[in-house]
Each structure stands twice: as structure tokens, then as C-alpha cells.
């Protein structure tokens, strides 16, 4: 199972509610937190929606 490591690089303060909810859906809520998530189209889509708030720092096969 492939995974990606996602890091929160931006603050959700003064962002639209949908962007805050997307961060929560990824399991992120504080600056510089990282999560290892399954590499699925749904997760990739969530990351693509908020590229200014998160970064993919590692991709594991």
C-alpha cells in the first residue's frame, strides 16, 4: 500500500470553512503537524484543494 506524508504549512485562520474542514478531514489542525495517509485519489484531491495550506513531503511505495 502506497502512502504519502502530508505536512500542514499554512494556518486555517481567515480561510473559508470548506478549507478548514478539508484540513480536519486530512487529520491536520495545527501548524507543522504531519500525517501519513493512504495514497488514494480522494486524499490527493483533498491535498490539491488546499495546496497553500499543506505540502506533500514524502511519498512511500
Short mmCIF file of C-alpha atoms in Angstrom, two decimals:
data_model
loop_
_atom_site.label_atom_id
_atom_site.label_comp_id
_atom_site.label_asym_id
_atom_site.label_seq_id
_atom_site.Cartn_x
_atom_site.Cartn_y
_atom_site.Cartn_z
CA UNK A 1 0.00 0.00 0.00
CA UNK A 2 1.42 3.35 -1.05
CA UNK A 3 1.35 6.22 1.42
CA UNK A 4 2.14 9.93 1.40
CA UNK A 5 3.33 12.13 4.25
CA UNK A 6 1.45 15.43 4.34
CA UNK A 7 2.58 18.41 6.40
CA UNK A 8 0.49 21.45 7.31
CA UNK A 9 2.39 24.59 6.27
CA UNK A 10 -0.37 27.22 6.49
CA UNK A 11 -2.79 28.44 9.12
CA UNK A 12 -6.54 27.91 8.68
CA UNK A 13 -7.22 31.28 10.33
CA UNK A 14 -9.21 33.59 7.99
CA UNK A 15 -9.74 30.79 5.48
CA UNK A 16 -13.12 29.63 4.16
CA UNK A 17 -14.88 27.00 6.25
CA UNK A 18 -14.56 24.38 3.50
CA UNK A 19 -10.77 24.69 3.60
CA UNK A 20 -10.74 24.30 7.40
CA UNK A 21 -12.94 21.21 7.08
CA UNK A 22 -10.60 19.76 4.45
CA UNK A 23 -7.68 20.15 6.86
CA UNK A 24 -9.66 18.36 9.57
CA UNK A 25 -10.53 15.62 7.09
CA UNK A 26 -6.82 15.08 6.48
CA UNK A 27 -6.26 14.90 10.24
CA UNK A 28 -4.38 18.17 10.46
CA UNK A 29 -5.22 21.09 12.74
CA UNK A 30 -2.01 22.75 13.92
CA UNK A 31 0.97 24.19 12.11
CA UNK A 32 3.84 21.85 11.14
CA UNK A 33 1.88 18.68 12.00
CA UNK A 34 2.45 15.72 9.72
CA UNK A 35 0.26 12.74 8.88
CA UNK A 36 0.99 9.60 6.92
CA UNK A 37 -2.05 8.92 4.76
CA UNK A 38 -3.00 6.27 2.22
CA UNK A 39 -2.26 7.43 -1.33
CA UNK A 40 -5.77 7.42 -2.82
CA UNK A 41 -7.44 9.70 -5.36
CA UNK A 42 -9.65 11.09 -2.56
CA UNK A 43 -6.66 12.11 -0.43
CA UNK A 44 -4.82 13.52 -3.45
CA UNK A 45 -7.92 15.57 -4.31
CA UNK A 46 -8.13 16.97 -0.78
CA UNK A 47 -4.47 17.97 -0.91
CA UNK A 48 -4.99 19.57 -4.34
CA UNK A 49 -7.84 21.69 -2.93
CA UNK A 50 -5.59 23.34 -0.34
CA UNK A 51 -2.04 23.43 -1.79
CA UNK A 52 -1.38 26.72 0.04
CA UNK A 53 -2.00 25.04 3.42
CA UNK A 54 -0.35 21.63 3.01
CA UNK A 55 2.66 20.08 1.33
CA UNK A 56 3.47 16.50 0.40
CA UNK A 57 6.88 15.93 1.95
CA UNK A 58 7.35 12.23 1.19
CA UNK A 59 5.87 9.52 -1.00
CA UNK A 60 6.35 5.91 0.04
CA UNK A 61 5.69 2.93 -2.18
#
